Amino acid sequence: MSKILFVMTGVDYWTLADGTKHPTGFWAEEAVAPYETFKAAGHEIVVATPGGVVPTVDKGSLAPEVNGGQEGADKIANTLASITELQHPITLEDVNLDDYAAVFYPGGHGPMEDLAVDPASGQILIDTLASGKPLAVVCHAPAALLAATTEDGSNAFAGYKVAAFTNAEETQAGFADKAKWLLETRLVEAGVEVRAGEPWAPNVVVDRNLVTGQNPSSSAPLAVEVLSKLA
């Protein structure tokens, strides 16, 4: 049984362009679906956050309307409550990449606040990319790639093809005109090649050992792709 590292946001807010703090955290489905897939395959999960703080779930991600109804919402909330690993995270600085077979970043707007500018997370990304181990990042979590800057100032993921939450989806979600910056735009500016699919439809892009997903519905197929790389 090997370990898979979940690198997760440590904040419960996202600062908007007008300075207000929008309540957020990680998106439930993006943690739960891969967790269930990885655990079912016999893998152990370790959670790491900035400062080792217990990650906060975005309350919006527990709503019936984003979980196919009340039954789906209840199921994801119950599963989330059973994930004891979330209550015992390690700090990013304590991560030893040698201990893990793969690294996974779930999204939510939280990573745009902290992981996008976190040098420890950036180094984990750079090291995982160089190691050849599967590195999986979904939805808003590709914001963390922005912190993966090399010594010459370039981005370690420049030239890589990725899926990430698109400007079109951010517009439809109602945040594009409120955000300080848009994820797809920033990634392109960093030299990353964003492969946008249809809004809200599953879209997983694989480039070398990097596996990325566009949105919450991409998290389950992304996890399956990671398992295929570990087989």
PDB file of C-alpha atoms in Angstrom:
ATOM      1  CA  MET A   1       0.000   0.000   0.000  1.00  0.00           C
ATOM      2  CA  SER A   2       1.488   3.328  -1.053  1.00  0.00           C
ATOM      3  CA  LYS A   3       0.770   6.836   0.126  1.00  0.00           C
ATOM      4  CA  ILE A   4      -0.795   9.634  -1.898  1.00  0.00           C
ATOM      5  CA  LEU A   5      -0.302  13.207  -0.732  1.00  0.00           C
ATOM      6  CA  PHE A   6      -3.254  15.608  -0.796  1.00  0.00           C
ATOM      7  CA  VAL A   7      -1.985  19.215  -0.796  1.00  0.00           C
ATOM      8  CA  MET A   8      -4.909  21.402   0.253  1.00  0.00           C
ATOM      9  CA  THR A   9      -5.703  25.049   0.880  1.00  0.00           C
ATOM     10  CA  GLY A  10      -5.448  26.295   4.452  1.00  0.00           C
ATOM     11  CA  VAL A  11      -7.742  29.320   4.125  1.00  0.00           C
ATOM     12  CA  ASP A  12     -11.499  29.742   4.488  1.00  0.00           C
ATOM     13  CA  TYR A  13     -11.794  32.886   2.356  1.00  0.00           C
ATOM     14  CA  TRP A  14     -10.897  34.345  -1.030  1.00  0.00           C
ATOM     15  CA  THR A  15     -10.133  38.060  -1.238  1.00  0.00           C
ATOM     16  CA  LEU A  16     -12.096  39.692  -4.045  1.00  0.00           C
ATOM     17  CA  ALA A  17     -11.090  42.739  -6.085  1.00  0.00           C
ATOM     18  CA  ASP A  18     -13.006  45.094  -3.798  1.00  0.00           C
ATOM     19  CA  GLY A  19     -11.220  43.736  -0.724  1.00  0.00           C
ATOM     20  CA  THR A  20     -14.137  41.717   0.662  1.00  0.00           C
ATOM     21  CA  LYS A  21     -13.467  38.156   1.786  1.00  0.00           C
ATOM     22  CA  HIS A  22     -15.674  35.579   0.107  1.00  0.00           C
ATOM     23  CA  PRO A  23     -16.139  32.470   2.300  1.00  0.00           C
ATOM     24  CA  THR A  24     -14.576  29.431   0.630  1.00  0.00           C
ATOM     25  CA  GLY A  25     -12.051  26.648   1.189  1.00  0.00           C
ATOM     26  CA  PHE A  26     -11.756  23.386  -0.724  1.00  0.00           C
ATOM     27  CA  TRP A  27     -14.521  22.006  -2.953  1.00  0.00           C
ATOM     28  CA  ALA A  28     -16.030  18.869  -1.411  1.00  0.00           C
ATOM     29  CA  GLU A  29     -16.430  16.697  -4.517  1.00  0.00           C
ATOM     30  CA  GLU A  30     -12.854  17.386  -5.591  1.00  0.00           C
ATOM     31  CA  ALA A  31     -11.518  15.898  -2.364  1.00  0.00           C
ATOM     32  CA  VAL A  32     -14.148  13.197  -1.800  1.00  0.00           C
ATOM     33  CA  ALA A  33     -14.271  11.583  -5.262  1.00  0.00           C
ATOM     34  CA  PRO A  34     -10.490  11.067  -5.585  1.00  0.00           C
ATOM     35  CA  TYR A  35     -10.231  10.067  -1.915  1.00  0.00           C
ATOM     36  CA  GLU A  36     -12.795   7.305  -2.420  1.00  0.00           C
ATOM     37  CA  THR A  37     -11.107   6.145  -5.629  1.00  0.00           C
ATOM     38  CA  PHE A  38      -7.623   6.056  -4.116  1.00  0.00           C
ATOM     39  CA  LYS A  39      -8.739   4.367  -0.880  1.00  0.00           C
ATOM     40  CA  ALA A  40     -10.721   1.737  -2.797  1.00  0.00           C
ATOM     41  CA  ALA A  41      -7.515   0.922  -4.674  1.00  0.00           C
ATOM     42  CA  GLY A  42      -5.715   0.376  -1.360  1.00  0.00           C
ATOM     43  CA  HIS A  43      -3.762   3.604  -1.067  1.00  0.00           C
ATOM     44  CA  GLU A  44      -3.137   5.576   2.093  1.00  0.00           C
ATOM     45  CA  ILE A  45      -3.895   9.331   2.111  1.00  0.00           C
ATOM     46  CA  VAL A  46      -1.879  12.026   3.869  1.00  0.00           C
ATOM     47  CA  VAL A  47      -3.114  15.641   3.891  1.00  0.00           C
ATOM     48  CA  ALA A  48      -0.742  18.624   3.919  1.00  0.00           C
ATOM     49  CA  THR A  49      -1.694  22.293   4.247  1.00  0.00           C
ATOM     50  CA  PRO A  50       0.105  25.607   4.791  1.00  0.00           C
ATOM     51  CA  GLY A  51       0.867  25.733   8.500  1.00  0.00           C
ATOM     52  CA  GLY A  52      -0.708  22.320   9.036  1.00  0.00           C
ATOM     53  CA  VAL A  53      -4.136  23.891   9.584  1.00  0.00           C
ATOM     54  CA  VAL A  54      -7.243  21.737   9.237  1.00  0.00           C
ATOM     55  CA  PRO A  55      -8.704  22.520   5.782  1.00  0.00           C
ATOM     56  CA  THR A  56     -12.127  24.155   5.541  1.00  0.00           C
ATOM     57  CA  VAL A  57     -14.756  22.899   3.129  1.00  0.00           C
ATOM     58  CA  ASP A  58     -16.543  25.478   0.971  1.00  0.00           C
ATOM     59  CA  LYS A  59     -20.106  25.355   2.308  1.00  0.00           C
ATOM     60  CA  GLY A  60     -21.384  26.006  -1.211  1.00  0.00           C
ATOM     61  CA  SER A  61     -19.951  22.674  -2.318  1.00  0.00           C
ATOM     62  CA  LEU A  62     -22.262  20.857   0.100  1.00  0.00           C
ATOM     63  CA  ALA A  63     -25.442  22.331  -1.402  1.00  0.00           C
ATOM     64  CA  PRO A  64     -28.024  20.009  -3.019  1.00  0.00           C
ATOM     65  CA  GLU A  65     -27.931  21.921  -6.320  1.00  0.00           C
ATOM     66  CA  VAL A  66     -24.253  21.052  -6.930  1.00  0.00           C
ATOM     67  CA  ASN A  67     -24.577  17.451  -5.749  1.00  0.00           C
ATOM     68  CA  GLY A  68     -27.501  16.240  -7.836  1.00  0.00           C
ATOM     69  CA  GLY A  69     -30.065  16.782  -5.096  1.00  0.00           C
ATOM     70  CA  GLN A  70     -30.382  16.363  -1.331  1.00  0.00           C
ATOM     71  CA  GLU A  71     -29.462  12.676  -1.356  1.00  0.00           C
ATOM     72  CA  GLY A  72     -26.196  13.429  -3.121  1.00  0.00           C
ATOM     73  CA  ALA A  73     -25.497  16.333  -0.781  1.00  0.00           C
ATOM     74  CA  ASP A  74     -26.073  14.133   2.273  1.00  0.00           C
ATOM     75  CA  LYS A  75     -23.817  11.432   0.869  1.00  0.00           C
ATOM     76  CA  ILE A  76     -20.916  13.779   0.176  1.00  0.00           C
ATOM     77  CA  ALA A  77     -21.270  15.467   3.587  1.00  0.00           C
ATOM     78  CA  ASN A  78     -21.289  12.087   5.346  1.00  0.00           C
ATOM     79  CA  THR A  79     -18.274  10.875   3.398  1.00  0.00           C
ATOM     80  CA  LEU A  80     -16.417  14.098   4.116  1.00  0.00           C
ATOM     81  CA  ALA A  81     -17.111  13.717   7.831  1.00  0.00           C
ATOM     82  CA  SER A  82     -15.604  10.220   7.726  1.00  0.00           C
ATOM     83  CA  ILE A  83     -12.288  11.328   6.225  1.00  0.00           C
ATOM     84  CA  THR A  84     -10.234  11.458   9.416  1.00  0.00           C
ATOM     85  CA  GLU A  85      -7.085  12.391   7.493  1.00  0.00           C
ATOM     86  CA  LEU A  86      -8.501  15.891   7.001  1.00  0.00           C
ATOM     87  CA  GLN A  87      -8.344  16.463  10.750  1.00  0.00           C
ATOM     88  CA  HIS A  88      -4.637  15.621  11.006  1.00  0.00           C
ATOM     89  CA  PRO A  89      -2.733  17.469   8.276  1.00  0.00           C
ATOM     90  CA  ILE A  90       1.018  17.901   8.207  1.00  0.00           C
ATOM     91  CA  THR A  91       2.712  21.144   7.193  1.00  0.00           C
ATOM     92  CA  LEU A  92       3.954  21.645   3.647  1.00  0.00           C
ATOM     93  CA  GLU A  93       7.476  22.019   4.999  1.00  0.00           C
ATOM     94  CA  ASP A  94       7.275  18.531   6.562  1.00  0.00           C
ATOM     95  CA  VAL A  95       6.513  16.842   3.244  1.00  0.00           C
ATOM     96  CA  ASN A  96       9.154  14.321   2.163  1.00  0.00           C
ATOM     97  CA  LEU A  97       8.329  13.482  -1.439  1.00  0.00           C
ATOM     98  CA  ASP A  98      10.118  10.132  -1.140  1.00  0.00           C
ATOM     99  CA  ASP A  99       7.238   8.958   1.089  1.00  0.00           C
ATOM    100  CA  TYR A 100       4.589   9.313  -1.649  1.00  0.00           C
ATOM    101  CA  ALA A 101       3.687   7.560  -4.864  1.00  0.00           C
ATOM    102  CA  ALA A 102       1.657  10.512  -6.170  1.00  0.00           C
ATOM    103  CA  VAL A 103       0.606  14.053  -5.295  1.00  0.00           C
ATOM    104  CA  PHE A 104      -2.888  15.480  -5.676  1.00  0.00           C
ATOM    105  CA  TYR A 105      -4.228  19.037  -5.349  1.00  0.00           C
ATOM    106  CA  PRO A 106      -8.032  19.452  -4.947  1.00  0.00           C
ATOM    107  CA  GLY A 107      -9.510  22.827  -5.804  1.00  0.00           C
ATOM    108  CA  GLY A 108     -12.049  25.313  -4.544  1.00  0.00           C
ATOM    109  CA  HIS A 109     -11.356  29.050  -4.548  1.00  0.00           C
ATOM    110  CA  GLY A 110      -9.073  28.660  -1.511  1.00  0.00           C
ATOM    111  CA  PRO A 111      -5.926  27.806  -3.506  1.00  0.00           C
ATOM    112  CA  MET A 112      -6.233  31.126  -5.339  1.00  0.00           C
ATOM    113  CA  GLU A 113      -5.698  32.835  -1.974  1.00  0.00           C
ATOM    114  CA  ASP A 114      -2.839  30.843  -0.454  1.00  0.00           C
ATOM    115  CA  LEU A 115      -1.319  28.132  -2.653  1.00  0.00           C
ATOM    116  CA  ALA A 116      -0.991  30.514  -5.610  1.00  0.00           C
ATOM    117  CA  VAL A 117       1.712  32.373  -3.670  1.00  0.00           C
ATOM    118  CA  ASP A 118       3.053  29.641  -1.368  1.00  0.00           C
ATOM    119  CA  PRO A 119       6.743  28.886  -2.037  1.00  0.00           C
ATOM    120  CA  ALA A 120       6.686  25.588  -0.111  1.00  0.00           C
ATOM    121  CA  SER A 121       3.833  24.336  -2.257  1.00  0.00           C
ATOM    122  CA  GLY A 122       5.605  25.652  -5.336  1.00  0.00           C
ATOM    123  CA  GLN A 123       8.683  23.608  -4.453  1.00  0.00           C
ATOM    124  CA  ILE A 124       6.584  20.468  -3.903  1.00  0.00           C
ATOM    125  CA  LEU A 125       5.132  20.950  -7.389  1.00  0.00           C
ATOM    126  CA  ILE A 126       8.535  21.491  -8.977  1.00  0.00           C
ATOM    127  CA  ASP A 127      10.014  18.458  -7.212  1.00  0.00           C
ATOM    128  CA  THR A 128       7.050  16.198  -8.052  1.00  0.00           C
ATOM    129  CA  LEU A 129       7.182  17.237 -11.688  1.00  0.00           C
ATOM    130  CA  ALA A 130      10.905  16.437 -11.810  1.00  0.00           C
ATOM    131  CA  SER A 131      10.433  13.115 -10.010  1.00  0.00           C
ATOM    132  CA  GLY A 132       8.188  11.664 -12.705  1.00  0.00           C
ATOM    133  CA  LYS A 133       5.607  10.662 -10.102  1.00  0.00           C
ATOM    134  CA  PRO A 134       1.958  11.329 -10.992  1.00  0.00           C
ATOM    135  CA  LEU A 135       1.005  14.907 -10.154  1.00  0.00           C
ATOM    136  CA  ALA A 136      -2.735  15.608 -10.299  1.00  0.00           C
ATOM    137  CA  VAL A 137      -4.337  19.049  -9.998  1.00  0.00           C
ATOM    138  CA  VAL A 138      -8.008  19.912 -10.470  1.00  0.00           C
ATOM    139  CA  CYS A 139     -10.311  22.915 -11.011  1.00  0.00           C
ATOM    140  CA  HIS A 140      -9.001  26.033  -9.178  1.00  0.00           C
ATOM    141  CA  ALA A 141      -6.003  24.184  -7.725  1.00  0.00           C
ATOM    142  CA  PRO A 142      -3.874  24.909 -10.839  1.00  0.00           C
ATOM    143  CA  ALA A 143      -3.575  28.345  -9.201  1.00  0.00           C
ATOM    144  CA  ALA A 144      -0.852  26.630  -7.159  1.00  0.00           C
ATOM    145  CA  LEU A 145       1.184  26.205 -10.350  1.00  0.00           C
ATOM    146  CA  LEU A 146       1.701  29.976 -10.351  1.00  0.00           C
ATOM    147  CA  ALA A 147       4.011  29.604  -7.338  1.00  0.00           C
ATOM    148  CA  ALA A 148       6.197  27.029  -9.099  1.00  0.00           C
ATOM    149  CA  THR A 149       8.820  29.484 -10.288  1.00  0.00           C
ATOM    150  CA  THR A 150      12.339  28.341 -11.113  1.00  0.00           C
ATOM    151  CA  GLU A 151      15.600  30.118 -10.294  1.00  0.00           C
ATOM    152  CA  ASP A 152      15.525  32.036 -13.564  1.00  0.00           C
ATOM    153  CA  GLY A 153      12.034  33.340 -12.776  1.00  0.00           C
ATOM    154  CA  SER A 154      10.202  31.221 -15.312  1.00  0.00           C
ATOM    155  CA  ASN A 155       7.334  28.893 -14.447  1.00  0.00           C
ATOM    156  CA  ALA A 156       8.185  25.189 -14.138  1.00  0.00           C
ATOM    157  CA  PHE A 157       4.945  24.344 -15.960  1.00  0.00           C
ATOM    158  CA  ALA A 158       5.500  26.647 -18.923  1.00  0.00           C
ATOM    159  CA  GLY A 159       4.870  24.643 -22.081  1.00  0.00           C
ATOM    160  CA  TYR A 160       2.737  22.053 -20.304  1.00  0.00           C
ATOM    161  CA  LYS A 161      -0.816  21.374 -21.450  1.00  0.00           C
ATOM    162  CA  VAL A 162      -3.331  21.639 -18.602  1.00  0.00           C
ATOM    163  CA  ALA A 163      -7.018  21.723 -17.844  1.00  0.00           C
ATOM    164  CA  ALA A 164      -8.145  24.292 -15.283  1.00  0.00           C
ATOM    165  CA  PHE A 165     -11.275  26.183 -14.262  1.00  0.00           C
ATOM    166  CA  THR A 166     -11.931  28.424 -17.240  1.00  0.00           C
ATOM    167  CA  ASN A 167     -12.812  32.095 -17.554  1.00  0.00           C
ATOM    168  CA  ALA A 168     -16.126  30.999 -19.080  1.00  0.00           C
ATOM    169  CA  GLU A 169     -16.923  28.901 -16.009  1.00  0.00           C
ATOM    170  CA  GLU A 170     -15.875  31.692 -13.639  1.00  0.00           C
ATOM    171  CA  THR A 171     -18.203  34.021 -15.545  1.00  0.00           C
ATOM    172  CA  GLN A 172     -21.088  31.567 -15.305  1.00  0.00           C
ATOM    173  CA  ALA A 173     -20.356  31.060 -11.602  1.00  0.00           C
ATOM    174  CA  GLY A 174     -20.770  34.813 -11.130  1.00  0.00           C
ATOM    175  CA  PHE A 175     -17.254  35.630  -9.950  1.00  0.00           C
ATOM    176  CA  ALA A 176     -15.379  36.752 -13.081  1.00  0.00           C
ATOM    177  CA  ASP A 177     -16.233  40.419 -12.581  1.00  0.00           C
ATOM    178  CA  LYS A 178     -15.461  40.248  -8.838  1.00  0.00           C
ATOM    179  CA  ALA A 179     -12.127  38.425  -8.897  1.00  0.00           C
ATOM    180  CA  LYS A 180      -8.733  40.109  -8.586  1.00  0.00           C
ATOM    181  CA  TRP A 181      -7.526  37.837 -11.378  1.00  0.00           C
ATOM    182  CA  LEU A 182      -8.758  34.935 -13.447  1.00  0.00           C
ATOM    183  CA  LEU A 183      -7.057  31.542 -13.301  1.00  0.00           C
ATOM    184  CA  GLU A 184      -7.075  30.720 -16.999  1.00  0.00           C
ATOM    185  CA  THR A 185      -5.654  34.158 -17.856  1.00  0.00           C
ATOM    186  CA  ARG A 186      -2.866  33.908 -15.280  1.00  0.00           C
ATOM    187  CA  LEU A 187      -1.843  30.430 -16.366  1.00  0.00           C
ATOM    188  CA  VAL A 188      -1.607  31.506 -20.000  1.00  0.00           C
ATOM    189  CA  GLU A 189       0.472  34.526 -18.957  1.00  0.00           C
ATOM    190  CA  ALA A 190       2.837  32.116 -17.165  1.00  0.00           C
ATOM    191  CA  GLY A 191       3.340  30.154 -20.383  1.00  0.00           C
ATOM    192  CA  VAL A 192       1.025  27.285 -19.506  1.00  0.00           C
ATOM    193  CA  GLU A 193      -1.120  25.942 -22.348  1.00  0.00           C
ATOM    194  CA  VAL A 194      -4.720  25.742 -21.094  1.00  0.00           C
ATOM    195  CA  ARG A 195      -6.863  23.202 -22.951  1.00  0.00           C
ATOM    196  CA  ALA A 196     -10.402  24.388 -22.242  1.00  0.00           C
ATOM    197  CA  GLY A 197     -13.318  22.008 -22.624  1.00  0.00           C
ATOM    198  CA  GLU A 198     -17.049  22.696 -22.449  1.00  0.00           C
ATOM    199  CA  PRO A 199     -18.082  24.497 -19.246  1.00  0.00           C
ATOM    200  CA  TRP A 200     -18.851  22.084 -16.390  1.00  0.00           C
ATOM    201  CA  ALA A 201     -18.250  18.946 -18.498  1.00  0.00           C
ATOM    202  CA  PRO A 202     -15.487  16.515 -17.478  1.00  0.00           C
ATOM    203  CA  ASN A 203     -12.155  17.426 -19.063  1.00  0.00           C
ATOM    204  CA  VAL A 204      -8.921  15.704 -18.078  1.00  0.00           C
ATOM    205  CA  VAL A 205      -5.624  16.595 -19.751  1.00  0.00           C
ATOM    206  CA  VAL A 206      -2.513  14.432 -19.405  1.00  0.00           C
ATOM    207  CA  ASP A 207       0.933  15.810 -20.263  1.00  0.00           C
ATOM    208  CA  ARG A 208       3.831  13.613 -19.200  1.00  0.00           C
ATOM    209  CA  ASN A 209       3.355  12.937 -15.455  1.00  0.00           C
ATOM    210  CA  LEU A 210       0.988  15.899 -15.013  1.00  0.00           C
ATOM    211  CA  VAL A 211      -2.740  15.093 -14.842  1.00  0.00           C
ATOM    212  CA  THR A 212      -5.132  18.046 -14.652  1.00  0.00           C
ATOM    213  CA  GLY A 213      -8.903  18.429 -14.509  1.00  0.00           C
ATOM    214  CA  GLN A 214     -11.040  21.410 -15.435  1.00  0.00           C
ATOM    215  CA  ASN A 215     -13.840  21.404 -12.859  1.00  0.00           C
ATOM    216  CA  PRO A 216     -15.533  19.361 -10.096  1.00  0.00           C
ATOM    217  CA  SER A 217     -16.945  16.815 -12.566  1.00  0.00           C
ATOM    218  CA  SER A 218     -13.383  16.144 -13.734  1.00  0.00           C
ATOM    219  CA  SER A 219     -12.163  15.011 -10.304  1.00  0.00           C
ATOM    220  CA  ALA A 220     -13.387  11.399 -10.486  1.00  0.00           C
ATOM    221  CA  PRO A 221     -11.985  10.665 -13.987  1.00  0.00           C
ATOM    222  CA  LEU A 222      -8.761  12.448 -12.976  1.00  0.00           C
ATOM    223  CA  ALA A 223      -8.366  10.039 -10.050  1.00  0.00           C
ATOM    224  CA  VAL A 224      -8.859   7.060 -12.374  1.00  0.00           C
ATOM    225  CA  GLU A 225      -6.139   8.430 -14.646  1.00  0.00           C
ATOM    226  CA  VAL A 226      -3.759   8.731 -11.677  1.00  0.00           C
ATOM    227  CA  LEU A 227      -4.423   5.101 -10.723  1.00  0.00           C
ATOM    228  CA  SER A 228      -3.629   4.018 -14.281  1.00  0.00           C
ATOM    229  CA  LYS A 229      -0.259   5.737 -13.956  1.00  0.00           C
ATOM    230  CA  LEU A 230       0.418   3.961 -10.660  1.00  0.00           C
ATOM    231  CA  ALA A 231      -0.500   0.528 -12.031  1.00  0.00           C
TER     232      ALA A 231
END
